[in-house]
Coordinates of C-alpha atoms in Angstrom, one line a residue:
Chain A
M1 CA 83.0 75.8 57.8
G2 CA 82.0 73.8 60.9
T3 CA 82.1 70.6 58.8
L4 CA 85.6 71.3 57.6
L5 CA 86.8 71.9 61.1
L6 CA 85.2 68.7 62.3
A7 CA 86.7 66.7 59.4
A8 CA 90.2 68.2 60.1
I9 CA 89.9 67.2 63.7
A10 CA 88.9 63.7 62.8
L11 CA 91.6 63.3 60.1
A12 CA 94.4 64.7 62.2
G13 CA 93.1 64.3 65.7
A14 CA 91.9 60.7 65.7
P15 CA 95.2 59.2 64.5
A16 CA 97.2 61.6 66.8
A17 CA 95.0 60.5 69.7
S18 CA 95.6 56.8 68.9
V19 CA 99.4 57.4 68.8
A20 CA 99.2 59.3 72.1
Y21 CA 97.3 56.3 73.5
I22 CA 100.0 53.9 72.5
L23 CA 102.8 56.1 73.8
A24 CA 101.1 56.7 77.1
A25 CA 100.2 53.0 77.6
E26 CA 103.8 52.0 76.8
L27 CA 105.0 54.6 79.3
V28 CA 102.8 53.0 82.0
L29 CA 103.9 49.5 80.9
G30 CA 107.5 50.5 81.2
R31 CA 107.0 51.0 85.0
L32 CA 105.5 47.6 85.5
P33 CA 107.4 44.4 86.4
V34 CA 108.6 42.5 83.3
R35 CA 106.1 39.7 83.7
S36 CA 103.0 41.8 83.9
R37 CA 104.4 44.0 81.1
R38 CA 104.7 41.0 78.8
A39 CA 101.2 39.9 79.7
L40 CA 99.5 43.2 79.3
R41 CA 101.3 44.6 76.3
P42 CA 99.4 42.6 73.5
W43 CA 96.1 43.8 74.9
V44 CA 97.1 47.4 74.9
W45 CA 97.9 47.2 71.2
L46 CA 94.8 45.1 70.4
A47 CA 92.3 47.0 72.4
P48 CA 91.2 49.7 69.9
A49 CA 90.6 47.2 67.2
L50 CA 88.8 44.8 69.5
V51 CA 86.5 47.5 70.8
F52 CA 85.5 48.6 67.3
V53 CA 85.1 45.0 66.1
A54 CA 83.0 44.2 69.1
V55 CA 80.7 47.2 68.9
F56 CA 80.2 47.2 65.1
L57 CA 80.4 43.6 64.1
V58 CA 80.2 41.0 66.9
Y59 CA 77.5 42.6 69.1
P60 CA 75.3 43.6 66.1
T61 CA 75.5 40.2 64.6
L62 CA 74.4 38.5 67.8
D63 CA 71.8 41.2 68.4
T64 CA 70.4 40.7 64.9
V65 CA 69.8 37.0 65.6
V66 CA 67.9 38.0 68.7
L67 CA 65.9 40.7 66.9
S68 CA 64.9 38.2 64.2
V69 CA 62.6 36.4 66.6
R70 CA 61.1 39.7 67.8
D71 CA 58.3 41.9 66.5
A72 CA 58.3 45.0 64.3
T73 CA 59.8 47.3 67.0
G74 CA 62.0 44.7 68.6
A75 CA 59.9 44.8 71.8
A76 CA 58.1 41.4 72.0
W77 CA 59.1 37.8 71.3
I78 CA 57.1 36.4 68.4
G79 CA 58.8 33.1 67.7
L80 CA 59.6 32.2 64.1
A81 CA 56.9 34.5 62.4
N82 CA 59.6 36.6 60.7
Y83 CA 61.1 33.5 59.2
V84 CA 57.7 32.3 58.1
Y85 CA 57.4 35.7 56.4
A86 CA 60.8 35.3 54.8
F87 CA 59.9 31.9 53.3
E88 CA 56.2 32.4 52.5
S89 CA 55.4 36.0 51.5
R90 CA 55.5 36.6 47.8
E91 CA 58.0 39.6 48.0
A92 CA 60.5 37.8 50.2
L93 CA 60.4 34.6 48.0
I94 CA 61.1 36.7 44.9
A95 CA 64.1 38.2 46.7
L96 CA 65.3 34.8 47.8
R97 CA 64.9 33.4 44.3
N98 CA 66.7 36.4 42.7
T99 CA 69.6 36.1 45.2
V100 CA 70.0 32.4 44.2
V101 CA 69.9 33.4 40.5
W102 CA 72.6 36.1 41.2
L103 CA 74.6 33.5 43.1
V104 CA 74.7 31.0 40.3
L105 CA 74.8 33.3 37.2
F106 CA 76.9 36.1 38.5
T107 CA 79.5 33.8 40.1
G108 CA 79.5 31.4 37.1
V109 CA 79.8 34.1 34.4
V110 CA 82.5 36.1 36.3
V111 CA 84.6 33.0 36.9
A112 CA 84.3 31.7 33.3
G113 CA 84.6 35.2 31.8
G114 CA 87.6 36.1 33.8
L115 CA 89.3 32.9 33.0
G116 CA 88.4 33.2 29.3
I117 CA 89.6 36.8 29.0
A118 CA 92.8 36.1 30.9
A119 CA 93.6 33.0 28.7
L120 CA 92.9 34.9 25.5
A121 CA 94.8 38.0 26.5
E122 CA 97.8 35.9 27.3
R123 CA 98.2 35.1 23.6
V124 CA 98.5 38.7 22.5
R125 CA 101.1 41.5 23.1
Y126 CA 98.6 44.1 24.3
D127 CA 97.5 41.8 27.2
A128 CA 98.1 44.5 29.9
A129 CA 95.9 47.0 28.0
V130 CA 93.1 44.5 27.8
R131 CA 93.4 43.7 31.5
G132 CA 93.4 47.4 32.3
I133 CA 90.3 48.2 30.3
V134 CA 88.4 45.3 31.8
F135 CA 89.5 46.2 35.3
L136 CA 88.5 49.8 35.0
P137 CA 84.9 49.4 36.2
M138 CA 86.3 48.1 39.5
A139 CA 87.2 51.6 40.4
L140 CA 83.7 52.9 39.9
S141 CA 80.9 52.7 42.4
F142 CA 77.9 50.4 41.7
T143 CA 75.9 53.6 41.8
A144 CA 77.9 55.1 38.9
A145 CA 77.8 51.7 37.1
G146 CA 74.0 51.7 37.6
V147 CA 73.6 55.1 36.0
I148 CA 75.9 54.1 33.1
W149 CA 73.9 51.0 32.3
K150 CA 70.5 52.4 33.0
F151 CA 71.4 54.8 30.1
V152 CA 72.6 51.8 28.0
Y153 CA 69.2 50.1 28.6
E154 CA 67.2 53.3 28.0
F155 CA 64.0 52.5 26.0
R156 CA 62.1 54.6 23.5
P157 CA 59.0 53.3 21.7
A158 CA 59.5 51.8 18.3
G159 CA 59.8 54.4 15.6
A160 CA 61.4 57.1 17.9
P161 CA 65.2 57.4 17.7
Q162 CA 66.7 55.2 20.4
I163 CA 69.1 56.9 22.7
G164 CA 70.0 53.7 24.6
L165 CA 73.0 51.8 23.2
M166 CA 71.4 48.4 23.7
N167 CA 68.2 49.0 21.7
A168 CA 70.0 51.0 19.1
A169 CA 72.7 48.4 18.5
L170 CA 70.3 45.5 18.4
G171 CA 68.0 47.5 16.1
A172 CA 70.9 48.1 13.8
L173 CA 72.1 44.4 13.8
L174 CA 68.8 42.5 13.8
P175 CA 66.3 43.3 11.1
G176 CA 62.8 43.7 12.5
F177 CA 64.0 44.1 16.1
E178 CA 61.4 45.6 18.4
P179 CA 62.9 47.9 21.1
R180 CA 62.4 46.7 24.6
A181 CA 62.1 48.2 28.1
W182 CA 65.0 46.0 29.4
L183 CA 64.6 46.9 33.1
V184 CA 60.8 46.4 33.3
G185 CA 59.9 42.9 32.1
A186 CA 60.9 39.9 34.4
P187 CA 62.9 37.7 34.1
W188 CA 65.0 39.6 31.6
N189 CA 65.5 42.6 33.9
T190 CA 67.3 40.5 36.6
L191 CA 69.6 39.2 33.9
C192 CA 70.2 42.8 32.7
L193 CA 71.2 43.7 36.3
I194 CA 73.5 40.7 36.6
A195 CA 75.1 41.8 33.4
V196 CA 76.0 45.1 35.1
G197 CA 77.5 43.1 38.0
V198 CA 79.5 41.0 35.6
W199 CA 80.7 44.1 33.8
T200 CA 82.0 45.5 37.1
W201 CA 83.6 42.4 38.5
V202 CA 85.0 40.4 35.5
G203 CA 88.2 42.5 35.6
F204 CA 88.9 41.3 39.2
A205 CA 88.7 37.7 38.1
T206 CA 90.8 38.4 34.9
V207 CA 93.6 40.0 36.9
V208 CA 93.7 37.1 39.4
F209 CA 93.6 34.4 36.7
A210 CA 96.2 36.2 34.7
A211 CA 98.6 36.1 37.7
A212 CA 97.8 32.4 38.1
L213 CA 98.4 31.6 34.4
K214 CA 101.8 33.3 34.6
A215 CA 102.7 30.8 37.4
V216 CA 101.9 27.7 35.3
P217 CA 105.3 26.1 34.6
A218 CA 106.3 26.6 31.0
E219 CA 108.1 23.2 30.9
I220 CA 105.0 21.2 31.5
V221 CA 103.1 23.0 28.8
E222 CA 106.0 22.6 26.4
A223 CA 106.3 18.9 27.2
A224 CA 102.6 18.5 26.4
R225 CA 103.0 20.4 23.1
V226 CA 106.0 18.2 22.1
D227 CA 103.8 15.2 22.8
G228 CA 101.4 16.5 20.2
A229 CA 98.7 18.0 22.4
G230 CA 96.7 20.8 20.7
E231 CA 95.9 24.2 22.3
W232 CA 92.6 23.0 23.7
R233 CA 94.0 19.8 25.1
V234 CA 96.8 21.7 26.9
F235 CA 94.2 24.2 28.3
L236 CA 91.7 21.5 29.4
N237 CA 94.1 18.9 30.7
I238 CA 97.0 20.9 32.1
T239 CA 96.2 24.6 32.6
L240 CA 92.7 24.2 34.0
P241 CA 93.5 21.6 36.7
L242 CA 96.5 23.7 37.9
L243 CA 94.1 26.7 38.2
G244 CA 91.8 24.8 40.7
P245 CA 92.8 26.7 43.8
T246 CA 92.6 30.1 42.1
T247 CA 89.2 29.2 40.7
G248 CA 88.0 28.3 44.2
A249 CA 89.3 31.6 45.6
V250 CA 87.7 33.7 42.9
A251 CA 84.4 31.8 43.2
T252 CA 84.3 32.3 47.0
A253 CA 84.9 36.0 46.6
M254 CA 82.1 36.3 44.0
V255 CA 79.7 34.2 46.1
I256 CA 80.1 36.8 48.9
T257 CA 79.7 39.7 46.4
A258 CA 76.6 38.1 44.9
L259 CA 75.0 37.5 48.4
K260 CA 75.5 41.1 49.4
V261 CA 74.6 42.8 46.2
F262 CA 72.5 45.9 46.9
D263 CA 73.6 49.2 45.1
V264 CA 73.1 48.1 41.6
V265 CA 69.5 46.9 42.2
Y266 CA 68.7 49.9 44.4
V267 CA 69.9 52.4 41.8
M268 CA 68.6 50.8 38.7
T269 CA 65.1 49.4 39.6
S270 CA 64.7 50.0 43.4
G271 CA 63.7 46.3 43.5
N272 CA 60.6 47.0 41.4
F273 CA 59.4 44.7 38.6
D274 CA 60.4 41.5 40.6
T275 CA 64.1 42.4 40.7
D276 CA 64.4 42.5 44.5
V277 CA 67.3 40.7 46.1
L278 CA 67.7 39.9 49.8
A279 CA 69.7 43.0 50.6
T280 CA 67.2 45.4 48.9
R281 CA 64.2 43.5 50.5
M282 CA 65.9 43.9 53.9
Y283 CA 66.5 47.6 53.3
H284 CA 62.8 47.9 52.4
A285 CA 61.6 46.0 55.4
L286 CA 63.8 48.2 57.7
F287 CA 63.2 51.7 56.3
V288 CA 59.9 51.6 54.4
D289 CA 57.9 49.0 56.3
Q290 CA 59.6 49.7 59.6
Q291 CA 59.6 46.0 60.4
L292 CA 62.8 45.5 62.4
G293 CA 62.2 41.8 63.1
R294 CA 61.6 40.9 59.4
A295 CA 64.7 42.9 58.4
A296 CA 66.7 41.0 61.0
A297 CA 65.4 37.6 59.8
L298 CA 66.4 38.4 56.2
A299 CA 69.8 39.4 57.5
V300 CA 70.2 36.2 59.4
I301 CA 69.4 34.2 56.2
L302 CA 72.2 36.1 54.5
L303 CA 74.5 35.4 57.4
A304 CA 73.7 31.7 57.3
A305 CA 74.5 31.6 53.6
T306 CA 78.0 32.9 54.4
V307 CA 78.8 30.3 57.0
P308 CA 80.2 27.8 54.5
V309 CA 82.5 30.5 53.1
M310 CA 83.7 31.3 56.7
A311 CA 84.5 27.6 57.2
V312 CA 86.5 27.5 53.9
N313 CA 88.4 30.6 54.9
L314 CA 89.2 29.1 58.3
R315 CA 90.4 25.9 56.8
R316 CA 92.7 27.8 54.4
L317 CA 94.1 29.8 57.4
R318 CA 95.0 26.5 59.2
Q319 CA 97.0 25.3 56.3
Chain B
M1 CA 98.6 31.6 8.2
R2 CA 99.5 32.4 11.8
I3 CA 97.8 35.8 11.5
L4 CA 94.7 34.2 10.1
R5 CA 94.6 31.6 12.9
R6 CA 95.0 34.3 15.5
A7 CA 92.3 36.6 14.0
P8 CA 89.4 35.2 16.1
V9 CA 91.4 35.8 19.3
H10 CA 92.1 39.5 18.3
L11 CA 88.5 39.9 17.2
V12 CA 87.1 38.6 20.5
L13 CA 89.5 40.7 22.6
W14 CA 88.7 43.9 20.6
L15 CA 85.0 43.2 21.0
I16 CA 85.3 42.7 24.8
C17 CA 87.3 46.0 25.1
A18 CA 84.5 47.8 23.1
V19 CA 81.8 46.4 25.3
W20 CA 83.7 47.5 28.4
L21 CA 84.6 51.0 27.2
A22 CA 81.5 52.0 25.1
P23 CA 79.2 52.5 28.1
V24 CA 81.7 54.7 29.8
V25 CA 82.5 56.7 26.6
G26 CA 78.7 57.1 26.1
L27 CA 78.3 58.5 29.6
F28 CA 81.1 61.0 29.2
V29 CA 80.0 62.2 25.7
S30 CA 76.4 62.6 26.8
S31 CA 77.4 64.6 29.9
L32 CA 78.9 67.2 27.5
R33 CA 76.0 67.4 25.1
P34 CA 73.1 70.0 25.2
A35 CA 70.0 68.6 27.0
S36 CA 67.8 68.7 23.9
D37 CA 70.4 66.7 21.9
V38 CA 70.8 64.0 24.6
A39 CA 67.0 63.5 24.6
A40 CA 66.6 63.5 20.8
S41 CA 69.5 61.3 19.5
G42 CA 72.0 58.7 20.5
W43 CA 75.3 59.9 21.8
W44 CA 77.1 58.1 18.9
T45 CA 75.6 60.6 16.5
V46 CA 77.8 63.3 18.1
F47 CA 80.7 62.1 16.0
R48 CA 78.8 63.4 12.9
H49 CA 77.3 66.5 14.4
P50 CA 79.6 67.6 17.2
A51 CA 78.0 70.0 19.7
F52 CA 79.3 70.3 23.3
T53 CA 78.5 72.4 26.4
P54 CA 79.7 72.5 30.0
A55 CA 76.2 73.6 31.1
N56 CA 75.3 70.1 32.5
Y57 CA 78.3 70.2 34.9
R58 CA 77.5 73.7 36.0
D59 CA 74.0 72.6 36.8
V60 CA 74.7 69.4 38.7
L61 CA 77.6 70.9 40.7
T62 CA 75.4 73.8 42.0
A63 CA 71.7 73.4 41.5
Q64 CA 71.6 69.6 42.0
G65 CA 73.9 69.5 45.0
L66 CA 76.8 67.5 43.5
G67 CA 79.4 70.0 44.6
A68 CA 78.3 69.6 48.2
G69 CA 78.1 65.8 47.7
F70 CA 81.7 65.8 46.5
F71 CA 82.8 67.7 49.6
N72 CA 80.8 65.4 51.9
S73 CA 82.3 62.3 50.2
M74 CA 85.7 63.7 50.9
V75 CA 84.9 64.5 54.5
I76 CA 83.6 61.0 55.0
A77 CA 86.3 59.0 53.2
A78 CA 89.5 60.7 54.5
P79 CA 89.1 60.0 58.2
A80 CA 87.3 56.7 57.5
T81 CA 90.5 55.6 55.7
A82 CA 93.2 56.9 58.1
I83 CA 91.6 55.8 61.4
P84 CA 91.0 52.1 60.7
L85 CA 94.4 51.6 59.0
L86 CA 96.3 52.9 62.0
I87 CA 94.3 50.9 64.5
A88 CA 94.6 47.8 62.4
A89 CA 98.3 48.2 62.2
Y90 CA 98.6 48.2 66.0
A91 CA 96.5 45.0 66.2
A92 CA 98.5 43.4 63.3
Y93 CA 101.7 44.1 65.1
A94 CA 100.4 42.4 68.3
F95 CA 99.1 39.4 66.3
A96 CA 102.4 39.0 64.4
W97 CA 105.1 39.6 67.1
M98 CA 103.6 39.2 70.5
A99 CA 102.6 36.0 72.3
F100 CA 99.4 35.9 74.3
P101 CA 96.7 33.4 75.2
G102 CA 93.9 33.2 72.7
R103 CA 95.9 34.6 69.8
G104 CA 94.9 31.9 67.3
A105 CA 91.2 32.1 68.3
L106 CA 91.1 35.9 68.1
F107 CA 92.7 35.9 64.7
A108 CA 90.3 33.2 63.5
L109 CA 87.5 35.5 64.7
M110 CA 88.8 38.3 62.5
V111 CA 88.9 35.9 59.5
M112 CA 85.3 34.9 60.1
L113 CA 84.2 38.6 60.4
L114 CA 85.8 39.2 57.1
V115 CA 82.8 37.8 55.3
V116 CA 80.0 38.8 57.7
P117 CA 77.5 40.7 55.5
L118 CA 77.2 44.4 56.4
Q119 CA 73.5 43.9 56.4
T120 CA 73.6 41.7 59.4
T121 CA 74.8 44.7 61.5
L122 CA 72.5 47.3 60.1
V123 CA 69.6 47.2 62.6
P124 CA 71.5 47.0 65.9
V125 CA 74.1 49.6 64.8
L126 CA 71.3 51.9 63.7
R127 CA 69.7 51.5 67.1
L128 CA 73.0 52.3 68.8
F129 CA 73.5 55.5 66.7
T130 CA 70.0 56.6 67.4
A131 CA 70.5 56.1 71.1
A132 CA 73.7 58.1 70.9
G133 CA 72.2 60.8 68.8
L134 CA 74.7 60.1 66.0
T135 CA 72.3 59.2 63.1
G136 CA 72.7 61.7 60.3
T137 CA 76.2 62.8 61.3
F138 CA 79.6 62.3 59.8
P139 CA 81.1 60.7 63.0
A140 CA 78.5 57.9 62.6
L141 CA 80.0 57.0 59.2
W142 CA 83.6 57.4 60.4
L143 CA 83.0 55.0 63.3
A144 CA 81.0 52.5 61.3
H145 CA 83.5 52.4 58.4
T146 CA 86.3 51.9 60.9
G147 CA 84.6 48.9 62.4
Y148 CA 83.7 47.4 59.0
G149 CA 87.2 48.0 57.5
L150 CA 89.1 46.5 60.4
P151 CA 88.9 42.7 59.8
L152 CA 90.4 43.0 56.3
A153 CA 93.0 45.5 57.3
V154 CA 94.1 43.5 60.4
F155 CA 94.2 40.3 58.3
L156 CA 96.3 41.7 55.5
L157 CA 98.6 43.7 57.7
R158 CA 99.2 40.8 60.0
N159 CA 100.3 38.7 57.1
F160 CA 102.6 41.5 55.8
I161 CA 104.1 42.5 59.2
G162 CA 104.5 38.8 60.2
G163 CA 106.6 38.4 57.0
L164 CA 109.1 41.2 58.0
P165 CA 112.6 39.8 58.7
P166 CA 112.9 39.1 62.5
D167 CA 116.5 40.3 62.4
V168 CA 115.3 43.9 61.8
L169 CA 113.0 43.8 64.8
D170 CA 115.6 42.2 67.0
S171 CA 118.3 44.7 66.1
A172 CA 115.9 47.5 67.0
A173 CA 115.3 45.8 70.4
I174 CA 119.1 45.4 70.9
D175 CA 119.5 49.2 70.2
G176 CA 117.2 49.7 73.2
A177 CA 114.0 50.6 71.2
G178 CA 110.7 49.8 73.0
A179 CA 107.7 48.3 71.4
A180 CA 106.3 51.7 70.4
Q181 CA 109.6 52.9 68.9
T182 CA 110.1 49.6 67.0
F183 CA 106.6 50.0 65.6
F184 CA 106.7 53.6 64.6
R185 CA 110.3 53.7 63.5
V186 CA 110.7 50.2 61.9
V187 CA 107.5 48.3 61.4
L188 CA 105.3 51.0 60.0
P189 CA 107.8 52.4 57.5
L190 CA 108.6 48.9 56.2
S191 CA 104.9 48.2 55.8
L192 CA 104.2 51.2 53.6
P193 CA 103.6 49.2 50.4
A194 CA 100.9 47.1 52.1
V195 CA 99.4 50.2 53.9
A196 CA 99.3 52.1 50.6
S197 CA 97.4 49.3 48.8
L198 CA 95.0 49.0 51.7
A199 CA 94.5 52.7 52.0
I200 CA 93.5 52.9 48.3
F201 CA 91.1 50.0 48.7
Q202 CA 89.5 51.4 51.9
F203 CA 89.3 55.0 50.5
L204 CA 87.5 53.8 47.3
W205 CA 85.4 51.4 49.2
V206 CA 84.1 54.2 51.4
W207 CA 83.9 56.7 48.5
N208 CA 81.8 54.2 46.5
D209 CA 79.7 53.0 49.4
L210 CA 75.9 53.6 49.2
L211 CA 74.3 51.3 51.7
V212 CA 76.2 52.4 54.8
A213 CA 75.6 56.1 54.0
L214 CA 72.0 55.6 53.0
S215 CA 71.3 53.7 56.3
Y216 CA 73.1 55.8 58.9
L217 CA 72.7 59.3 57.3
G218 CA 69.0 59.0 56.9
G219 CA 68.9 60.8 53.5
R220 CA 69.7 64.2 55.0
P221 CA 70.9 66.2 51.9
S222 CA 73.3 68.4 53.9
V223 CA 75.5 65.3 54.8
A224 CA 74.8 63.1 51.8
P225 CA 77.8 61.8 49.9
L226 CA 77.9 61.6 46.1
T227 CA 76.5 58.1 45.9
V228 CA 73.4 59.0 47.9
T229 CA 72.9 62.2 46.0
I230 CA 73.1 60.4 42.7
A231 CA 70.8 57.6 43.7
G232 CA 68.3 60.3 44.7
L233 CA 68.7 62.1 41.3
V234 CA 68.1 58.8 39.5
S235 CA 64.6 58.6 41.0
S236 CA 63.8 62.3 40.9
L237 CA 65.2 63.1 37.4
G238 CA 63.9 60.0 35.6
S239 CA 65.4 60.3 32.2
G240 CA 67.1 63.7 32.6
W241 CA 70.1 61.9 31.1
H242 CA 72.1 65.1 30.4
L243 CA 72.2 65.7 34.2
L244 CA 72.5 62.1 35.3
T245 CA 75.5 61.4 33.1
A246 CA 77.3 64.5 34.3
A247 CA 76.5 63.6 37.9
A248 CA 77.8 60.1 37.5
F249 CA 80.9 61.3 35.9
V250 CA 81.6 63.7 38.8
S251 CA 81.5 60.8 41.1
M252 CA 84.0 58.9 38.9
V253 CA 86.6 61.6 38.6
L254 CA 88.5 60.7 41.7
P255 CA 88.4 56.9 41.3
L256 CA 89.5 57.2 37.7
A257 CA 92.4 59.5 38.7
V258 CA 93.5 56.8 41.3
F259 CA 93.1 54.2 38.6
F260 CA 95.3 56.0 36.1
T261 CA 98.0 57.3 38.5
L262 CA 98.4 54.5 41.2
Q263 CA 97.5 51.5 39.0
R264 CA 99.9 49.0 40.6
Y265 CA 98.8 49.7 44.3
F266 CA 95.2 50.1 43.1
V267 CA 95.0 46.6 41.5
R268 CA 96.9 45.0 44.4
G269 CA 94.6 46.7 47.0
L270 CA 91.3 45.8 45.2
V271 CA 92.4 42.2 44.5
A272 CA 93.4 41.8 48.2
G273 CA 90.2 43.4 49.4
A274 CA 87.8 41.7 47.1
V275 CA 86.6 39.2 49.7
K276 CA 85.0 42.1 51.5
D277 CA 81.7 43.1 49.8

């Protein structure tokens, strides 16, 4: 009951308090001379957002950089030892390697798959249904997707009835197929996890590419067809170049997603069997090993990897 | 001839739809099968020997704590959606329609923060919450999700509010409306489509979040949302698939309902929000 009351206060009270703050501040502003009113008003409206962003994003990011050159408890300066750990210990190197594999394969397959599905679906009348089905996993949490696919990958020894779809389907299709524990053996297990990520995110790429395909001018495509270009020529030489900016935007979003991937690995393997990624290794360093400095160093590496994406975003903003 | 030439396209699309749907159908079917059946045979055999029971749902909702998890997810997600959206709208209004020194630089900062990985903030924020005695409480998650959700919300709302016709705002000013009245009576109502898409995105993002809850709630079962409870069940139940499938489906009910009823806003919100996580 106490919880419900607290939630009701937060749900109704916090927005009401923010409205009251604006009204009260505007009342005060109204009594000031015009010049100071003009100068102060933007900061009144910006203040709540700036405070939250400063406390939960700006300060923590800077503090993490500081913590990354400190020891396990954050008390003493230890130079670059945490970065040496990140680039020399076996477990951190595996996490780094897997994150790179995620970056390349996840991004590549989602972009290519989304483009492929969008281009194929454009040719049939039930295109909206296809897009809807492929987009559906976007609504689900990676936690739920992890359970769904852990069940698909479920393994029973040969001879026993398989209850996992993967082993059963392959057993039915390929004669002499030996059931496998998909999530145990490296490097296949990481590929199996990436497949779950692809299953979840391809719908996003499909929807974005479908919108971009609709915007390709029909006259140009028609003109090429009249000139005798086949379907493939039209797609490769006309459609694809026009989709350049969209491809860039989708790839950027997927790079960020791949860098931060955590839930799917945490739920399906807990990072065991060499499936760790940077985010799960960092969680482990923080909560299991209680190594604040190491966790911070791994976080700084993640942050550094996003800097090029920030630069791209800023350049796009200027245009 | 045409049909023959098109056959591969149809075949590939049907195959893709099957691969996307089969795992979800398998989950749902298994969640309704008796425990012994789930362990003994594949879920697809159910179409030959139908046998269903609601027992798994009864078990997960009460004994396994999913009922409490659902309640906690709701308690976390509702304020964590409402608070950041309103605060972001104030800031977006200032960015779009007020002149002040440093406007460009501050907005650029928001765009940069858009892609800062959550993980970068984990250690310091955890230390802040510990110092304030907030770890393991709902307010910690409301505050954190407000902070994390703001850059995207400010960015998208600024673009939308900035695109409103200036005439409308001017005529409000001529009628003697102050900044507050203009915002609440004109700007906010006109921005509802953007706010709705964002609200759906933010709600689902919080609802589906595992990392933030896991980190700041410290695994206390009494405050754990669905994602944390289910992640715990995955390791404790091992291959108790009759319960795991039911648990996962409980967590999917609300997102699926949103998907089927608000599809247009839902797709727009998720596509707009995809840069974040």
